[in-house]
Amino acid sequence: MDKSKPAYGQACTHCYKAKCRCVRTTSGGTCERCLRLGKRCQPSGSLRRRNVHTAEESDARISRLEDKMESLLSAMQSFIGSPVPNGHGISSHPTHLDELSVSTTSNMRLGEPTFAGDSSATVSPNPNPLFLSPNHPEFPHVPWPDQADERVAYFCSRMLPYFPFIHFTPDMTSGYLRQNRPCLFQAIKTVTTFSTQERQVQVEQLKRLLFTSALLDVQSNIDLLLGVLTYLAWSTDAFLGRADLVSRLMMLAMSLVYDLRLFKPSSPDVQVMMTITQGRADDNSQNPDDETPYTVLERQRAVLACFILSSNISSHLGRQDALRWTPQMEEALQVLTLNGSCPSDRLFVLQVRLQLLKQNADHVRQQDDTDSTRTATTSSASAPHLLYAKALRRQLHELGASFPPDLQQIDILKTHAQYVELYINQLAYSISRDCLALGHTVQGAKSDTVLGFQRLECLWQSVENIKTWLDVFYAIPCSKLVGQPFHFWSQMILNITLLKYLSTLQDPEWDCQAVRNTVDLVSTMDCMLQKLDQTSKEPELQCNDHLLTYLTKLLTKCRQWAEARLNMASRGMETPCQNDTTSHNHHIPDLDQIVWMQSMDLGDDQWFDSVLSMPTFS
């Protein structure tokens, strides 16, 4: 028998806790491991006897412990870090849970817990001072719900105000959400995780929860709908090559709107048919006796939010149509307009109104595309469409004049309004361009001159819209930019893309130099890069893989492209040609038909090479 190895149950305290072999030195006063680590070697307080339970009892105990361990690890992954007393940020740094889970799971499988005081355990430092690791010595016993409350509070104060489609009451704490709104709770945890790598862990948990609720359990409830809408509103997937997920979740949200009868309650015929065929009434129908003013407004906000998101995602991805506008939705909007119980409804109502104007313009474009495939006689319907586009612009200006000057989010409304007007202007531009190309008449008279002037007017108004959007963007505080929803960043990319086209449009009647004098493409990139760099210094963005990191990469690449292209133009290497229909800047595409935006993957260098390849100088 090896005398250097103590008998079972007589290992020193440190080796026992670390589950390491305890080998005594020749002197016998200490063990080799404690001597190597410079620790004080202390024998166990008492002898440990071997487990005398039967194999079945032991297996059952181990199984229970493993189940508890899985729940603990899931909770640890959900609530990473704990706030210092004055912290206001969200942890965005990994805490090496994988390493922790391996060692801890190994110990738990043996039915022996891992002690917080085990000096052999490795505690990874957290570089973010706002949130410390659960094992941090200063906060060894901070309960998990405090972290969840911090995330919910951050979401309500720093993100939701810019797209307020949910009204949080004081009693809607993290505990309440975890118990009554698990999908919404998980979605909030996901969107308040700014590190892309860490967010993926939360996304997978959210996907499993949504899959189980929507498909396995075949549920349709307001929690499921709000969870999907919350994730879509602040999702970064469309920028990182995961447009498929965005598209499918949007379709899920739209199907839930129909399943929940948010447009109108089920008819008596539907109720009878459900009872006959399935032995029960329609579970998704709303019982008036169960409704409260809060639940009514909650559903109305949800369906209107679904309309906005479907409209934005439809334009960005080009894969599906937006949720159609109905009289019931107009009624819901009127109710929110008159309701005074929630101050944030003022902003939300205006956001819906703005998006409705944009969607009406999109409807005109789709009609014009359909007309253009018909005969020349019927295609003259483009002229009324052009007049309707002007009417939409007038309605937009009237709506903009009604913006409350005391609204804290007035800058967000202004950027949204400039985007909508940009969309309407580009609609009018495409209609007038097509009319000129086909030799259409307006009110029975040939008017190439009028159409040509209108076309140029639309283009120049687009330049003014972009300039105004950028001016408002520069004035937004960095702390506000962090919590902006998906469609804000989509608008930013769209503005830059259109500015690139307007700055390099090869048309003999268009003055590119005047565009550059008004909004210089290269200097605009520099200013935006500076703004994103300042915003990246916010406490919650202290990681190297948040969304603004990828947007910075995009703007840097765009700046390189613009500088190279403009240098070529200044050296006379590009000559505008009226008949050059193959030139890639001979015309401006429709804003919701830009293919490279629909396939965007800012984390893939190959995507950048294929989309923003540098022009050659040969």
XYZ file of C-alpha atoms in Angstrom:
618
model
C 0.000 0.000 0.000
C 1.255 3.453 -0.910
C 1.868 5.165 2.444
C 2.096 8.558 0.780
C -1.605 8.356 -0.014
C -3.843 8.809 3.041
C -6.646 6.409 3.807
C -10.074 7.144 2.390
C -11.706 10.079 4.150
C -8.391 11.506 5.419
C -7.480 13.780 2.497
C -6.744 17.375 3.415
C -9.505 19.960 3.173
C -8.247 21.614 -0.037
C -7.723 18.362 -1.939
C -11.096 17.097 -0.753
C -12.897 20.188 -2.037
C -10.977 20.192 -5.337
C -11.595 16.449 -5.811
C -7.856 15.968 -6.263
C -5.583 13.162 -5.126
C -3.978 14.025 -1.804
C -0.338 12.827 -1.816
C 1.676 13.356 1.354
C 5.253 14.595 1.271
C 8.052 12.517 2.763
C 7.917 14.575 5.942
C 4.205 13.861 6.245
C 3.421 17.349 7.511
C 1.718 18.517 4.324
C 0.605 17.222 0.932
C 2.369 17.871 -2.383
C -0.508 19.928 -3.847
C -0.768 22.321 -0.893
C 3.042 22.659 -0.846
C 3.058 23.502 -4.579
C 0.226 26.053 -4.262
C 1.583 27.557 -1.074
C -1.544 26.704 0.927
C -1.876 25.668 4.526
C -2.553 21.941 4.556
C -5.268 21.081 7.039
C -6.708 17.609 7.576
C -10.418 17.027 7.294
C -12.383 17.635 10.428
C -13.746 14.117 10.527
C -13.467 10.836 8.695
C -15.844 10.392 5.794
C -17.425 7.016 5.444
C -18.183 5.381 2.151
C -21.689 5.652 0.839
C -23.658 2.709 2.128
C -26.781 3.411 0.110
C -27.884 0.920 -2.453
C -27.075 1.518 -6.097
C -30.673 2.388 -6.891
C -30.886 5.018 -4.156
C -27.561 6.488 -5.206
C -28.602 6.722 -8.862
C -31.869 8.384 -7.928
C -30.046 10.912 -5.751
C -27.525 11.680 -8.471
C -30.338 12.139 -10.985
C -32.092 14.639 -8.720
C -28.884 16.532 -8.187
C -28.177 16.641 -11.905
C -31.649 18.058 -12.544
C -31.045 20.747 -9.946
C -27.668 21.466 -11.500
C -29.193 21.943 -14.952
C -31.709 24.401 -13.491
C -28.928 26.253 -11.695
C -26.780 26.519 -14.814
C -29.760 27.708 -16.827
C -30.417 30.403 -14.253
C -26.755 31.401 -14.231
C -26.740 31.755 -18.002
C -29.947 33.777 -17.866
C -28.763 36.185 -15.203
C -25.063 36.746 -15.753
C -23.479 39.237 -13.380
C -24.849 41.250 -10.469
C -25.126 45.042 -10.246
C -23.103 47.242 -7.996
C -25.246 49.622 -5.921
C -24.999 52.476 -8.443
C -24.784 50.400 -11.608
C -27.004 51.159 -14.535
C -25.579 48.994 -17.285
C -26.044 45.476 -18.520
C -23.244 42.946 -18.503
C -21.867 42.375 -21.940
C -18.813 40.269 -21.102
C -18.574 36.504 -20.896
C -18.131 35.010 -17.449
C -16.784 31.654 -18.595
C -19.835 29.706 -17.525
C -18.754 26.768 -19.646
C -15.657 26.254 -17.485
C -17.688 26.701 -14.341
C -20.374 24.270 -15.477
C -17.862 21.521 -16.276
C -16.185 21.530 -12.886
C -19.389 22.071 -10.949
C -21.315 19.410 -12.832
C -18.497 16.978 -12.190
C -18.737 17.578 -8.466
C -22.514 17.454 -8.410
C -22.548 14.118 -10.180
C -20.717 12.748 -7.141
C -23.332 14.207 -4.860
C -20.898 16.680 -3.290
C -21.384 20.430 -3.736
C -18.766 22.913 -4.869
C -18.022 25.376 -2.107
C -17.703 29.079 -2.829
C -14.644 29.180 -0.620
C -12.714 26.609 -2.653
C -9.488 28.404 -3.422
C -8.712 26.000 -6.238
C -11.670 27.172 -8.287
C -10.867 29.669 -11.018
C -12.921 32.870 -10.949
C -12.759 34.751 -14.240
C -12.465 38.506 -13.834
C -15.302 40.613 -15.206
C -13.949 43.713 -16.955
C -17.293 45.495 -16.718
C -17.447 47.249 -13.308
C -21.198 47.693 -13.598
C -21.879 44.006 -13.265
C -19.789 41.594 -11.224
C -19.663 37.855 -11.433
C -21.866 35.888 -9.009
C -18.640 34.545 -7.438
C -17.185 38.004 -6.921
C -16.067 38.356 -3.272
C -17.795 41.719 -2.855
C -21.190 40.272 -3.802
C -21.169 36.607 -2.851
C -24.870 36.359 -1.991
C -26.681 38.682 -4.408
C -29.972 36.952 -5.350
C -30.732 36.313 -9.018
C -34.051 38.238 -9.064
C -32.137 41.485 -8.475
C -30.362 40.997 -11.781
C -33.599 40.200 -13.580
C -35.187 43.332 -12.119
C -32.206 45.309 -13.371
C -32.723 44.029 -16.893
C -36.458 44.716 -16.850
C -35.817 48.210 -15.478
C -33.236 48.864 -18.179
C -35.619 47.685 -20.883
C -38.428 49.900 -19.584
C -36.286 53.012 -19.167
C -33.708 52.795 -21.976
C -35.336 50.814 -24.796
C -39.127 50.701 -24.608
C -39.574 54.526 -24.613
C -38.466 54.601 -28.272
C -41.061 52.038 -29.369
C -43.629 51.982 -26.524
C -46.017 49.215 -27.558
C -46.153 47.751 -24.031
C -47.398 49.557 -20.942
C -45.579 48.294 -17.846
C -47.420 48.792 -14.564
C -45.508 49.003 -11.257
C -46.490 45.450 -10.288
C -44.957 43.934 -13.440
C -41.665 42.972 -11.836
C -39.291 40.330 -13.086
C -40.926 37.817 -10.757
C -44.333 38.596 -12.176
C -43.063 38.323 -15.750
C -41.254 35.061 -15.067
C -44.418 33.568 -13.665
C -47.082 35.074 -15.943
C -45.249 36.232 -19.079
C -42.342 33.795 -19.601
C -41.996 34.516 -23.337
C -41.899 38.271 -22.835
C -39.492 37.811 -19.925
C -37.073 35.747 -21.993
C -37.323 38.209 -24.886
C -36.404 41.081 -22.559
C -33.387 39.167 -21.260
C -32.356 38.541 -24.852
C -32.588 42.095 -26.181
C -30.853 43.541 -23.104
C -27.816 41.377 -23.855
C -25.656 43.480 -26.153
C -22.782 41.118 -26.821
C -23.632 39.170 -29.967
C -21.973 36.027 -28.676
C -23.772 36.148 -25.354
C -27.049 37.062 -27.003
C -26.941 33.878 -29.059
C -27.219 31.851 -25.855
C -30.345 33.783 -24.933
C -31.719 33.511 -28.481
C -31.490 29.738 -28.393
C -33.410 29.646 -25.125
C -36.024 31.995 -26.572
C -36.367 29.897 -29.718
C -36.930 26.738 -27.696
C -39.544 28.502 -25.589
C -41.351 29.889 -28.642
C -41.187 26.558 -30.432
C -42.620 24.724 -27.454
C -45.410 27.251 -26.906
C -46.393 27.841 -30.538
C -45.889 24.395 -32.091
C -45.674 21.675 -29.464
C -48.312 23.109 -27.138
C -50.101 24.940 -30.012
C -50.733 28.009 -27.880
C -51.890 31.421 -28.997
C -51.740 33.979 -26.229
C -50.746 37.572 -25.663
C -47.535 36.579 -23.867
C -46.320 34.654 -26.900
C -47.182 37.558 -29.205
C -45.502 40.192 -27.025
C -42.405 38.024 -26.671
C -42.042 37.656 -30.441
C -42.696 41.366 -31.068
C -40.191 42.433 -28.409
C -37.453 40.309 -29.893
C -38.204 41.440 -33.457
C -38.255 45.105 -32.461
C -34.694 45.007 -31.075
C -33.322 42.118 -33.091
C -29.933 42.351 -34.809
C -30.416 39.193 -36.891
C -31.265 41.026 -40.112
C -27.835 42.692 -39.998
C -25.912 39.510 -39.229
C -27.031 37.072 -41.906
C -30.011 35.622 -40.054
C -32.825 37.142 -42.061
C -34.556 33.756 -42.253
C -35.179 33.785 -38.509
C -36.569 37.324 -38.644
C -38.889 36.415 -41.504
C -40.261 33.333 -39.780
C -40.790 35.065 -36.452
C -42.606 37.893 -38.219
C -44.922 35.392 -39.872
C -45.482 33.774 -36.483
C -46.452 37.127 -34.974
C -48.875 37.824 -37.810
C -50.465 34.396 -37.437
C -50.885 35.022 -33.694
C -52.667 38.289 -34.440
C -55.192 36.375 -36.521
C -55.425 33.455 -34.089
C -56.102 35.799 -31.182
C -58.886 37.508 -33.154
C -57.265 40.880 -32.524
C -59.011 42.265 -35.594
C -62.444 41.169 -34.404
C -63.937 38.475 -32.133
C -64.993 35.123 -33.485
C -68.445 35.030 -35.058
C -71.169 32.820 -33.528
C -70.801 30.465 -36.485
C -67.130 29.940 -35.683
C -67.955 29.291 -32.036
C -70.554 26.676 -32.974
C -68.226 25.003 -35.491
C -65.408 24.797 -32.954
C -67.746 23.194 -30.443
C -69.044 20.653 -32.972
C -65.732 19.670 -34.538
C -63.426 19.876 -31.525
C -65.802 19.560 -28.592
C -64.868 22.963 -27.230
C -65.359 26.602 -27.945
C -62.689 28.728 -29.568
C -60.074 29.223 -26.860
C -58.769 32.347 -28.576
C -62.055 34.213 -28.532
C -62.241 36.993 -25.990
C -64.831 36.781 -23.260
C -66.112 40.327 -22.569
C -66.550 39.443 -18.902
C -62.824 38.673 -18.633
C -61.684 41.864 -20.307
C -60.301 44.821 -18.396
C -59.337 48.227 -19.767
C -55.688 47.207 -19.474
C -56.051 43.950 -21.432
C -58.067 45.696 -24.155
C -55.402 48.376 -24.634
C -52.658 45.758 -24.403
C -54.081 43.813 -27.336
C -54.659 46.975 -29.354
C -51.059 48.091 -28.898
C -49.849 44.609 -29.833
C -51.689 44.483 -33.154
C -50.525 47.998 -34.073
C -46.937 47.103 -33.168
C -47.227 44.040 -35.382
C -48.323 46.334 -38.223
C -45.302 48.620 -37.793
C -42.799 45.787 -37.531
C -44.236 43.854 -40.465
C -44.086 47.009 -42.594
C -40.460 47.689 -41.650
C -39.327 44.095 -42.043
C -41.167 43.797 -45.343
C -39.196 46.757 -46.702
C -35.865 45.637 -45.285
C -36.060 41.953 -46.264
C -38.433 42.077 -49.226
C -39.754 38.593 -48.445
C -43.292 39.139 -47.236
C -46.136 41.625 -47.258
C -46.950 43.775 -44.286
C -49.969 43.149 -42.108
C -52.934 44.719 -43.860
C -54.568 47.749 -42.309
C -58.159 47.168 -41.203
C -61.004 49.301 -39.822
C -60.521 47.549 -36.474
C -56.924 48.749 -36.392
C -58.058 52.285 -37.145
C -60.536 51.985 -34.271
C -57.756 50.748 -31.984
C -55.608 53.708 -32.976
C -58.445 56.094 -32.149
C -58.887 54.477 -28.733
C -55.187 54.913 -27.940
C -55.354 58.507 -29.171
C -58.151 59.330 -26.740
C -56.753 57.248 -23.895
C -54.889 59.261 -21.298
C -53.846 56.500 -18.907
C -50.492 55.888 -20.600
C -48.411 58.981 -21.569
C -46.202 56.969 -23.955
C -49.235 56.322 -26.181
C -48.716 59.800 -27.645
C -45.468 58.723 -29.239
C -46.752 55.293 -30.235
C -49.817 56.702 -31.999
C -47.641 59.065 -34.052
C -45.302 56.214 -34.946
C -48.255 54.203 -36.225
C -49.545 57.165 -38.226
C -46.142 57.711 -39.823
C -45.770 54.060 -40.738
C -49.296 53.980 -42.168
C -48.361 56.773 -44.592
C -45.282 54.811 -45.606
C -47.362 51.685 -46.110
C -49.880 53.593 -48.236
C -47.002 54.717 -50.430
C -45.835 51.129 -50.706
C -49.346 50.104 -51.761
C -49.224 52.701 -54.548
C -45.865 51.373 -55.704
C -47.191 47.837 -55.857
C -50.187 49.020 -57.877
C -47.918 50.917 -60.239
C -45.743 47.826 -60.702
C -48.862 45.860 -61.587
C -50.044 48.522 -64.026
C -46.662 48.665 -65.755
C -47.094 45.063 -66.860
C -50.310 45.869 -68.726
C -50.918 47.712 -71.966
C -49.796 51.266 -72.626
C -53.354 52.548 -72.301
C -53.920 51.204 -68.803
C -50.406 52.050 -67.685
C -51.291 55.738 -67.888
C -52.779 55.147 -64.445
C -49.330 56.123 -63.153
C -50.356 59.777 -63.373
C -53.040 59.485 -60.644
C -50.512 57.559 -58.590
C -48.138 60.476 -58.874
C -50.841 62.842 -57.638
C -51.570 60.469 -54.753
C -47.896 60.505 -53.793
C -48.098 64.290 -53.553
C -51.170 63.950 -51.335
C -49.281 61.583 -49.054
C -46.456 64.092 -48.762
C -48.959 66.797 -47.805
C -50.509 64.541 -45.152
C -47.048 63.818 -43.800
C -46.259 67.512 -43.411
C -49.568 68.045 -41.606
C -48.809 65.182 -39.266
C -45.316 66.532 -38.620
C -46.797 69.905 -37.675
C -48.824 68.145 -34.956
C -45.788 66.677 -33.172
C -45.906 67.791 -29.510
C -42.821 69.941 -28.909
C -42.607 68.741 -25.305
C -42.262 65.087 -26.299
C -38.962 63.685 -25.024
C -38.615 61.416 -28.052
C -39.279 64.182 -30.586
C -35.924 63.502 -32.267
C -36.921 59.876 -32.880
C -40.167 61.041 -34.486
C -38.282 63.480 -36.695
C -35.971 60.794 -38.050
C -38.968 58.536 -38.683
C -40.767 61.332 -40.523
C -37.743 62.024 -42.741
C -37.550 58.320 -43.612
C -41.233 58.261 -44.600
C -40.873 61.360 -46.754
C -37.773 59.857 -48.333
C -39.825 56.784 -49.207
C -42.650 58.890 -50.691
C -40.190 60.976 -52.714
C -38.538 57.888 -54.129
C -41.970 56.543 -55.026
C -42.780 59.728 -56.952
C -39.346 59.594 -58.590
C -39.838 56.043 -59.851
C -43.335 56.839 -61.149
C -42.222 59.970 -63.040
C -39.182 58.106 -64.384
C -41.362 55.293 -65.724
C -43.823 57.771 -67.220
C -40.997 59.474 -69.083
C -39.582 56.182 -70.305
C -42.942 55.066 -71.751
C -44.032 58.475 -73.036
C -47.139 58.690 -70.837
C -49.467 61.690 -70.786
C -50.665 63.623 -67.813
C -54.251 64.895 -67.976
C -54.331 64.321 -71.722
C -51.363 66.516 -72.612
C -47.778 65.604 -73.382
C -45.649 66.850 -70.520
C -42.138 65.449 -70.689
C -40.828 68.717 -69.294
C -43.155 68.615 -66.296
C -42.384 64.977 -65.563
C -38.665 65.587 -65.954
C -38.809 68.502 -63.523
C -40.844 66.472 -61.035
C -38.347 63.660 -61.271
C -35.405 65.955 -60.481
C -37.408 67.661 -57.750
C -38.019 64.306 -56.061
C -34.326 63.471 -56.219
C -33.273 66.775 -54.713
C -35.921 66.553 -52.003
C -34.424 63.169 -51.131
C -31.063 64.889 -50.650
C -32.714 67.343 -48.263
C -34.412 64.489 -46.366
C -31.105 62.685 -45.924
C -29.404 65.850 -44.709
C -32.158 66.486 -42.158
C -32.102 62.874 -40.992
C -28.346 63.075 -40.444
C -28.572 66.389 -38.596
C -31.119 64.912 -36.179
C -29.003 61.754 -35.820
C -25.931 63.746 -34.826
C -27.959 65.602 -32.170
C -29.312 62.455 -30.477
C -27.434 61.778 -27.213
C -25.295 58.662 -27.262
C -27.196 57.226 -24.302
C -30.365 57.282 -26.422
C -28.806 55.543 -29.411
C -28.049 52.369 -27.461
C -31.700 51.448 -27.013
C -32.949 52.219 -30.516
C -35.031 49.481 -32.187
C -34.162 47.574 -35.340
C -35.930 49.891 -37.765
C -33.913 52.933 -36.631
C -30.638 51.319 -37.717
C -32.277 50.033 -40.883
C -33.247 53.622 -41.719
C -29.671 54.758 -41.099
C -28.290 52.189 -43.546
C -30.957 53.103 -46.091
C -30.107 56.812 -45.881
C -26.416 56.114 -46.451
C -27.178 53.774 -49.342
C -29.396 56.307 -51.093
C -26.841 59.063 -50.507
C -24.268 56.889 -52.246
C -26.548 56.558 -55.285
C -27.380 60.273 -55.349
C -23.702 61.210 -55.081
C -22.674 59.040 -58.041
C -25.802 59.047 -60.239
C -24.755 59.053 -63.888
C -27.389 61.294 -65.414
C -26.651 64.331 -67.620
C -29.450 66.296 -65.932
C -28.271 65.542 -62.403
C -25.578 67.573 -60.628
C -23.617 65.170 -58.439
C -21.297 67.948 -57.333
C -24.239 69.897 -55.902
C -25.153 66.810 -53.882
C -21.606 66.530 -52.545
C -21.603 70.205 -51.650
C -24.812 69.713 -49.643
C -24.085 66.314 -48.050
C -20.555 65.136 -48.728
C -20.487 61.346 -48.724
C -16.982 60.877 -47.283
C -17.271 63.506 -44.546
C -20.703 62.119 -43.663
C -19.122 58.712 -43.100
C -16.480 60.312 -40.891
C -19.087 62.078 -38.745
C -21.188 58.945 -38.377
C -18.166 56.861 -37.474
C -17.268 59.394 -34.811
C -20.821 59.263 -33.435
C -20.832 55.465 -33.299
C -17.419 55.474 -31.619
C -18.682 57.826 -28.920
C -21.783 55.693 -28.404
C -19.675 52.533 -28.110
C -18.164 53.993 -24.942
C -21.488 53.655 -23.125
C -21.161 51.304 -20.099
C -23.408 48.559 -21.491
C -21.423 48.354 -24.724
C -18.059 47.464 -23.211
C -17.596 44.451 -25.467
C -16.190 44.057 -28.958
C -19.134 42.352 -30.668
C -22.163 44.594 -30.158
C -24.238 45.871 -33.097
C -22.471 49.235 -33.337
C -19.187 47.389 -33.873
C -20.581 45.816 -37.024
C -22.204 49.054 -38.180
C -18.840 50.770 -37.750
C -17.288 48.132 -39.974
C -19.974 48.741 -42.595
C -19.475 52.513 -42.590
C -15.689 52.105 -42.753
C -15.998 49.891 -45.822
C -18.493 52.310 -47.381
C -16.116 55.184 -46.786
C -13.305 53.331 -48.541
C -15.597 52.598 -51.475
C -16.805 56.207 -51.679
C -13.306 57.669 -51.498
C -12.036 55.359 -54.242
C -15.067 56.001 -56.465
C -14.929 59.777 -56.085
C -11.182 59.790 -56.770
C -11.854 57.962 -60.011
C -14.490 60.522 -60.959
C -12.161 63.450 -60.180
C -9.482 61.910 -62.419
C -11.942 61.667 -65.290
C -12.020 57.883 -65.292
C -15.837 57.855 -65.189
C -17.764 59.645 -67.888
C -21.542 59.952 -67.517
C -23.287 58.512 -70.510
C -26.989 58.941 -71.132
C -27.251 55.648 -73.007
C -25.174 53.675 -70.533
C -27.996 51.532 -69.166
C -25.527 49.008 -67.796
C -23.960 51.450 -65.381
C -24.708 50.477 -61.856
C -25.446 54.084 -60.874
C -27.491 54.968 -63.952
C -30.706 54.858 -61.921
C -31.786 54.592 -58.311
C -33.546 51.391 -57.244
C -36.704 51.266 -55.174
C -35.838 51.516 -51.490
C -37.373 48.154 -50.625
C -35.775 46.344 -53.547
C -32.097 46.757 -52.672
C -30.895 43.171 -52.817
C -27.685 43.570 -50.830
C -29.611 44.865 -47.805
C -31.829 41.790 -47.871
C -28.783 39.504 -47.664
C -26.815 41.623 -45.196
C -24.251 39.863 -43.029
C -21.995 42.391 -41.345
C -20.048 39.642 -39.630
C -18.937 37.989 -42.885
C -15.934 39.430 -44.721
C -16.892 37.583 -47.905
C -20.202 39.407 -47.926
C -18.365 42.734 -47.764
C -16.095 41.695 -50.613
C -19.019 40.798 -52.841
C -21.087 43.896 -52.071
C -18.498 46.636 -51.569
C -15.705 45.526 -53.869
C -13.361 48.385 -54.609
C -13.532 49.804 -58.156
C -10.433 49.163 -60.245
C -8.196 51.933 -61.545
C -7.206 50.237 -64.786
